[in-house]
XYZ file of C-alpha atoms in Angstrom:
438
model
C -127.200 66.805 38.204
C -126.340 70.112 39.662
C -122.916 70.327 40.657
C -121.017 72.845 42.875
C -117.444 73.358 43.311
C -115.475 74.951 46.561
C -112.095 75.409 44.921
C -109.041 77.367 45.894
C -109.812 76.376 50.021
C -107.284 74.679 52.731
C -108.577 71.551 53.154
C -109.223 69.411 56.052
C -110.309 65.899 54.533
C -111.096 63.813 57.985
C -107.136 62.996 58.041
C -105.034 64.885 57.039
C -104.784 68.743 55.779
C -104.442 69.700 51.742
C -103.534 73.375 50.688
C -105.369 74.727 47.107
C -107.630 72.144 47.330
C -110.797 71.762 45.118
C -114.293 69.678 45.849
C -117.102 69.123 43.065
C -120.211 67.731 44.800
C -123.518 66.903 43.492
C -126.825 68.511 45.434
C -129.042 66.273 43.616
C -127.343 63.484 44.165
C -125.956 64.327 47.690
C -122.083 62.835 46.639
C -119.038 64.276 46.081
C -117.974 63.767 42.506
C -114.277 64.940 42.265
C -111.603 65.900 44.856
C -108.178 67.590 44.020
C -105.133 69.380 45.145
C -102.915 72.105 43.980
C -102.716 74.056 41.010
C -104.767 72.521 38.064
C -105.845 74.387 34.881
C -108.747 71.982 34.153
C -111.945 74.176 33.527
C -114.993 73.886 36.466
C -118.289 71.841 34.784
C -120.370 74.418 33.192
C -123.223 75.252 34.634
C -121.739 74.562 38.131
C -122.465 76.944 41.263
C -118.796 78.113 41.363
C -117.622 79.525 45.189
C -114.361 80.855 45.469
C -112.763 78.656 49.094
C -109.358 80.956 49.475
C -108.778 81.737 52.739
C -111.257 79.576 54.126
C -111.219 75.705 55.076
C -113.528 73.412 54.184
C -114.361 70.111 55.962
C -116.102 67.376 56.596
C -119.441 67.639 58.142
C -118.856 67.383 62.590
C -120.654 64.382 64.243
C -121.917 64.660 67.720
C -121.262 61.537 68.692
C -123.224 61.403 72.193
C -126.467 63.493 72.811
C -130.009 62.914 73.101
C -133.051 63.809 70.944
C -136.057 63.340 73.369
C -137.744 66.330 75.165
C -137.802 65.328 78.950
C -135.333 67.692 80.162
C -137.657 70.544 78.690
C -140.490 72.095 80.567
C -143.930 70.825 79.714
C -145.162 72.595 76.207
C -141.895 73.379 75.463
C -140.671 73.848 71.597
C -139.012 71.096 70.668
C -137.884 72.325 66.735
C -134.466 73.147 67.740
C -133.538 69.931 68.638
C -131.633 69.041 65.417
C -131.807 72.743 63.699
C -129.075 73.719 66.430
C -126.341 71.236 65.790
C -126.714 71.683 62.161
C -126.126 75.336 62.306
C -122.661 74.219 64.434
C -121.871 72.436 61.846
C -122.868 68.863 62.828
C -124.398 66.920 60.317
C -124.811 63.440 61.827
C -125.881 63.733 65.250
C -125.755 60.207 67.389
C -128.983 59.400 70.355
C -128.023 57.226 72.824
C -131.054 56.892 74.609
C -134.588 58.060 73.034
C -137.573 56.789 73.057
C -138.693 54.874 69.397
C -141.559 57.277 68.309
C -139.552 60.478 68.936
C -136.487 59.269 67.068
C -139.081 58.000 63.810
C -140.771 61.530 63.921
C -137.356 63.212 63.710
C -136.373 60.820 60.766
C -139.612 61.559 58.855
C -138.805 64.933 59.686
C -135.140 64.596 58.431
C -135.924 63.057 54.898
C -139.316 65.311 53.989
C -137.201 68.376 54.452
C -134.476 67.003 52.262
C -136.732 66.158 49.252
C -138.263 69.657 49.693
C -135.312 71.095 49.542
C -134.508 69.515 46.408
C -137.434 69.775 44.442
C -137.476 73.737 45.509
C -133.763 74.223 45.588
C -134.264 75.427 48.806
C -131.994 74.935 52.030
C -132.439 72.238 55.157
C -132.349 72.810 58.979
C -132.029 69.241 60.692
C -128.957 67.508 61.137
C -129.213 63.493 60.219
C -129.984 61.237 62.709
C -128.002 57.852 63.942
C -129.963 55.905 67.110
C -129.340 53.346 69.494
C -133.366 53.743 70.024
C -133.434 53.022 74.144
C -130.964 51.672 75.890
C -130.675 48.126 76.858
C -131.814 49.335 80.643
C -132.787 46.826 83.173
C -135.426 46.918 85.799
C -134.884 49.905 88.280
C -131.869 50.713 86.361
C -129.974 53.774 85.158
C -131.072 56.050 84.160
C -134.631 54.889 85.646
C -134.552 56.550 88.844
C -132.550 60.034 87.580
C -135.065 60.613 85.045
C -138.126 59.840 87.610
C -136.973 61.836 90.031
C -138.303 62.027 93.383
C -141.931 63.271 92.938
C -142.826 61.705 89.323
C -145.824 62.721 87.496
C -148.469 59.815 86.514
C -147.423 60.496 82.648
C -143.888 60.472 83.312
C -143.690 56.887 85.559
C -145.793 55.682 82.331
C -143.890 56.508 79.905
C -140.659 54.714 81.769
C -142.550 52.113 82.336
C -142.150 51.220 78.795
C -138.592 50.660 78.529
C -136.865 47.890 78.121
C -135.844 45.540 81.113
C -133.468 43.458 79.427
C -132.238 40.325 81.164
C -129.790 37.384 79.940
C -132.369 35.113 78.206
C -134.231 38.154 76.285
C -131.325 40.137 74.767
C -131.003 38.123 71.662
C -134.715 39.540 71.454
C -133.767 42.859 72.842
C -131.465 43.133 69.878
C -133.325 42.164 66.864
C -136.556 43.891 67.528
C -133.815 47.329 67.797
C -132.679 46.693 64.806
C -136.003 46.017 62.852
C -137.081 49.175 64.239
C -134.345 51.093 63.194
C -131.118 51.038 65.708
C -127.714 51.489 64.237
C -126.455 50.584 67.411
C -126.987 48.973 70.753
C -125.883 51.159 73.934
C -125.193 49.412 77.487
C -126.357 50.893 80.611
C -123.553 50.148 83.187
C -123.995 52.187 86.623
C -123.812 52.187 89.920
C -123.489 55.649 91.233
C -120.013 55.768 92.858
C -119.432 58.895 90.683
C -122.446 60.771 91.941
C -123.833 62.068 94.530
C -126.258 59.244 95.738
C -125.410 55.856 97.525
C -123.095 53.589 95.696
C -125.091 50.727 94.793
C -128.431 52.733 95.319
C -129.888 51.262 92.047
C -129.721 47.630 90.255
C -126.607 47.114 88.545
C -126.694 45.202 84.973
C -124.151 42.124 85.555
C -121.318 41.477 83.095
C -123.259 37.694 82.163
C -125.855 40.579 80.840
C -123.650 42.856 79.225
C -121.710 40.043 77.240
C -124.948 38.421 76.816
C -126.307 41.738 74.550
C -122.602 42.521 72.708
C -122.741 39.129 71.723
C -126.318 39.510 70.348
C -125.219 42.896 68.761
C -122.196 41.460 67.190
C -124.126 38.221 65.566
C -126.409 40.916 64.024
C -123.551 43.092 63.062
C -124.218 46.076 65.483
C -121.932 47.629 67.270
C -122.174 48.433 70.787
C -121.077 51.720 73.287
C -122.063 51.252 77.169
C -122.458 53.933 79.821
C -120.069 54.287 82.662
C -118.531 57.299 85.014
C -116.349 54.768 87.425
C -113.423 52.881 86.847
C -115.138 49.851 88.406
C -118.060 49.815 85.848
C -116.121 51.222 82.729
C -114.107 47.349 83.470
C -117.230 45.801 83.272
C -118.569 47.193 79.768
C -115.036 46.351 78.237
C -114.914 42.971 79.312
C -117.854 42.907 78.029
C -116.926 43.077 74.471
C -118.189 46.922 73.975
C -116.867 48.614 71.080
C -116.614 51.990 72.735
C -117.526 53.561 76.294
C -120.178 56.434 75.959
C -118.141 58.525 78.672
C -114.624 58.547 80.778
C -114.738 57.934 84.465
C -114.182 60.840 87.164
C -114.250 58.841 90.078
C -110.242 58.251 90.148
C -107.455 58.821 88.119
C -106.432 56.380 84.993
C -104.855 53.118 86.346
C -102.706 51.250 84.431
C -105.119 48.427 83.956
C -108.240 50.375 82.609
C -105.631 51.670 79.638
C -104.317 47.958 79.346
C -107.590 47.226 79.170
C -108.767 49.550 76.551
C -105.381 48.508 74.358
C -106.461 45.197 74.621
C -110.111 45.139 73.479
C -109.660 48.062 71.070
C -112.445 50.102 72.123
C -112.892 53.462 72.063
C -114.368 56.173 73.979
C -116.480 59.591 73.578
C -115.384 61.426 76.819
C -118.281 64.036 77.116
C -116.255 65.822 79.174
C -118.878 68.712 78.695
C -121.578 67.233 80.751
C -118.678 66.143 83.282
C -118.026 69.518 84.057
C -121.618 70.288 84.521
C -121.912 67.186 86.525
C -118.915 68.299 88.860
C -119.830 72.031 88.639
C -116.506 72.799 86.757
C -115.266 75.017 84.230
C -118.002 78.077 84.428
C -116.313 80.464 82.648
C -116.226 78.225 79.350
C -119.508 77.728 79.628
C -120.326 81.344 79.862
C -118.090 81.788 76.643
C -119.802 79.079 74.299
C -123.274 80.407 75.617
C -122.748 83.711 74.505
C -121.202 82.794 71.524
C -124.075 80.616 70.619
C -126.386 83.211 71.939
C -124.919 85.804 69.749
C -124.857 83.658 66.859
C -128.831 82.890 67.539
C -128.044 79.033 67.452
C -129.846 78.697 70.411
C -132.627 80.578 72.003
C -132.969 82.618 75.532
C -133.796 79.260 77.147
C -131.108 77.236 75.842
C -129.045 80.033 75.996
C -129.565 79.971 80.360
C -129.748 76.554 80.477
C -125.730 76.094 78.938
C -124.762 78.435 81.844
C -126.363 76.480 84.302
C -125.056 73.141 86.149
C -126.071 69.350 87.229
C -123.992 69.539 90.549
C -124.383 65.692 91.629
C -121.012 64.579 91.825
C -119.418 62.207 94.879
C -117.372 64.709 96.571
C -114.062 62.455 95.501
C -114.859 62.835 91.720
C -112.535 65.284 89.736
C -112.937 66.637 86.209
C -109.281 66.222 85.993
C -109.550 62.843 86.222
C -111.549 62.839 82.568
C -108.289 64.921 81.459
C -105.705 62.975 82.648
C -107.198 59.527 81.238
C -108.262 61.217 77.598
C -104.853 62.408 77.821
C -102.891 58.876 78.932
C -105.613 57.485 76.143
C -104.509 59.369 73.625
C -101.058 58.854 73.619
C -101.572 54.914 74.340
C -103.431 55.234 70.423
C -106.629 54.352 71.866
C -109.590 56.126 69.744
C -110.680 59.071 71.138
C -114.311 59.835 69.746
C -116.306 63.303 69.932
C -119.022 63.564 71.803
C -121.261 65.535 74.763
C -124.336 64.237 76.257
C -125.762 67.115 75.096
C -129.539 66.756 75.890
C -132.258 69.677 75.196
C -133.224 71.051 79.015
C -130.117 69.416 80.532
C -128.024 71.600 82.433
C -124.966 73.016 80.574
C -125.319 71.722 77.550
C -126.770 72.271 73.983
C -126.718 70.216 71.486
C -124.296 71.838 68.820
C -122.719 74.402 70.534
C -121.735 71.840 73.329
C -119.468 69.942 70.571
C -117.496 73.143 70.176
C -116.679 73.292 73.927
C -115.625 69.407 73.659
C -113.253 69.667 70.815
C -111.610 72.982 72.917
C -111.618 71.044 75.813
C -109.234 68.191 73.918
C -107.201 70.481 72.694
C -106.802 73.059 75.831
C -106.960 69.893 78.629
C -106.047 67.031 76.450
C -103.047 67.535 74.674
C -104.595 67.211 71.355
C -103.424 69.369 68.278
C -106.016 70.745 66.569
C -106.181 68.005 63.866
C -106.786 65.646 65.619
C -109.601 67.086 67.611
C -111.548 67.568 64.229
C -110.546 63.670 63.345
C -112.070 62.797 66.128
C -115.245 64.617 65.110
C -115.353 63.211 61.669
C -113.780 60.492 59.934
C -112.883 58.381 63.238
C -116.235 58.417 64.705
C -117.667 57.378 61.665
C -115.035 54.684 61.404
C -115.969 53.783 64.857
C -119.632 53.419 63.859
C -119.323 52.194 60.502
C -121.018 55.407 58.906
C -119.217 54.346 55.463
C -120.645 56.786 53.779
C -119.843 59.798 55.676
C -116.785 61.927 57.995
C -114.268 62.105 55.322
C -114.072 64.372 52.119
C -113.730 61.968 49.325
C -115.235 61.080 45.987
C -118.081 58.986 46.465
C -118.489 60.054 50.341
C -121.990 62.367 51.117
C -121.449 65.270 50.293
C -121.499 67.125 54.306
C -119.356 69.781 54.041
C -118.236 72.473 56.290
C -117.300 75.820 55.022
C -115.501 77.769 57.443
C -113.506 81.621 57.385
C -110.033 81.205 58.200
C -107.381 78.509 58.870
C -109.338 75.937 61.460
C -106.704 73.483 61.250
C -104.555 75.864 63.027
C -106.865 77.701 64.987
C -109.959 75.432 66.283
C -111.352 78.854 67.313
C -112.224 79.903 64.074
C -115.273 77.465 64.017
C -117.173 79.594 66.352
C -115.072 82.978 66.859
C -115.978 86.119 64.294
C -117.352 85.194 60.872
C -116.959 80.938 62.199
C -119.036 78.867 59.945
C -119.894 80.545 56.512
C -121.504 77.635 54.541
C -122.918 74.348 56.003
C -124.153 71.408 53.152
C -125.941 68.227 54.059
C -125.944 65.790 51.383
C -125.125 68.496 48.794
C -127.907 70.715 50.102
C -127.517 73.955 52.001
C -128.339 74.592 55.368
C -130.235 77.898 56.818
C -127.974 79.705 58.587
């Protein structure tokens, strides 16, 4: 066992904040072992790596609870080792795909746990954030995101490739469900859209029915999955929640929130990860805070010169009636209804104005700043509630027994978000006990 203790730090547990707060964690082990407040004269273990946490915070490691870890936004050849190396860096641990292809999301997870055991037989440091999957999408045929990712001239290797993805239909989702789960899913994500949001026909693509969608939550639930679905309308984010969803993988920007979408939401008890960073790429919105978080991430070298461009840069493919304000206003109403508000981005490698990592920081600012949140309760909803949400039991929350994912950060973040990114930001980041290379 080799123990370290943070002592003498303000302390953000996933809940609630704790002044002169001490942690004891185990990197072999990857647990916490002891958690305490206040004064104590109690003696550290001996032979414990002892670092001194005053003036700093310390909290749980951040989950990104939307992004992607596939390559297809990247140019062909592209470098693809950043992927999970950026988030971690950010500060996010857990990062949760909601739409990847089988093979790349196994590689990553080999990846994931032969770093870790190096690490640990070497006392070295990691670089990859851990992994959570909903392995593809339950898509249907000529459904979203079919066509978007196709494009309109598609290469021979690329209409292949799509080809193999799932066309789910009422009598094969039980089958749908349990081969995702044998393979490795931790949950099942709906694709609900029909392009009233963006700038393409309404109805231009199949639309998955709500027999189909209650069909696969059903599934999902018997094999004790939950489920999130895609949707940017009002019209389509109904559908999903009658469905039985657990959570919506975006807010809508096609109107603002009526009454009976909240009603809705209070109802069923779902949740939802806004991503209101790739809204405001998709509607073109907000340049100047993209600008910031690029050259902070830049500056930081989180990201590299492509990356770096590529957060500046926008999607643009909005229905001229959508609004980013919209996303505001109904996180907002959402909020103060006491519906679960969940952290996430889209963030996708290659997709314009976004990087995963950084692109979490502009969320949470973006909740606070636009959303009426206080500060925390934007970093509750990037740690203990999404794993709640999820049923990560094992991580989001500093506690004894919990993995030890830790977050060391200069200053008081609790009352300044800012200081996660903004002069010395993040000082320390652990996964499972185990230092990360900064």
């Amino acid at each position: 066992m080799r123990l370290t203790v943070v002592h003498s730090a303000l302390l953000f547990d996933g809940h609630s904040v704790h002044e002169n707060a001490t942690v004891v964690f185990d990197s072999d082990g990857g647990r916490i072992t002891a958690v305490s407040t206040g004064s104590s004269t109690a003696p550290f273990p001996s032979g414990a790596t002892i670092i001194d946490g005053k003036g700093h915070s310390l909290l749980p490691g951040l989950i990104e609870s939307h992004a992607h870890v596939h390559g297809l936004h990247l140019p062909p050849g592209s470098d693809q080792s950043d992927i999970l190396r950026s988030p971690l860096r950010s500060g996010v641990t857990t990062v949760c795909d909601m739409h990847s292809d089988p093979d790349s999301v196994h590689k990553w997870r080999e990846e994931i746990a032969d770093e870790l055991a190096k690490a640990r037989s070497s006392k070295g440091t990691v670089t990859l954030s851990d992994l959570k999957s909903s392995l593809y999408g339950a898509t249907i045929e000529g459904g979203w995101p079919k066509p978007i990712v196709l494009g309109p001239h598609p290469s021979d290797e690329l209409k292949s490739f799509v080809s193999t993805w799932p066309n789910v239909t009422v009598e094969s989702a039980p089958e749908f469900v349990k081969n995702h789960q044998a393979n490795g899913a931790d949950y099942i994500k709906l694709m609900q859209e029909n392009c009233c949001s963006l700038a393409l026909p309404t109805g231009a693509i199949p639309v998955a029915t709500l027999e189909l969608q209650t069909a696969v939550v059903k599934a999902a639930h018997a094999a004790g999955l939950p489920v999130v679905g895609h949707a940017l309308s009002v019209d389509m984010t109904e559908v999903v929640l009658k469905a039985g969803a657990d959570g919506l993988t975006h807010t809508f920007i096609d109107q603002p929130p009526p009454q009976s979408i909240i009603d809705l939401y209070r109802q069923t008890g779902a949740f939802v990860i806004p991503t209101l960073t790739v809204l405001s790429s998709l509607t073109a919105e907000l340049q100047d805070v993209r600008e910031k978080f690029a050259e902070i991430a830049g500056r930081k070298e989180i990201v590299n010169d492509f990356t770096k461009q590529n957060m500046v840069e926008v999607i643009g493919m909005k229905d001229p009636a959508a609004q980013l304000d919209y996303a505001f206003q109904t996180v907002a109403k959402l909020k103060q209804e006491g519906i679960d508000v969940v952290a996430g981005t889209d963030a996708v490698a290659g997709l314009k104005g976004t990087a995963i990592g950084p692109s979490l920081w502009m969320e949470l600012e973006l909740y606070v700043e636009k959303c009426g949140m206080s500060v925390p309760e934007a970093l509750n909803a990037a740690t203990a509630l999404p794993a709640k949400r999820f049923g990560f039991n094992d991580r989001g929350v500093v506690a004894e027994g919990k993995r030890a994912d830790l977050v060391l950060v200069k200053g008081d973040v609790t009352a300044r978000l800012q200081a996660l990114w903004e002069d010395e930001g993040i000082v320390v980041v652990w996964k499972e006990g185990v230092p990360a290379a900064l």
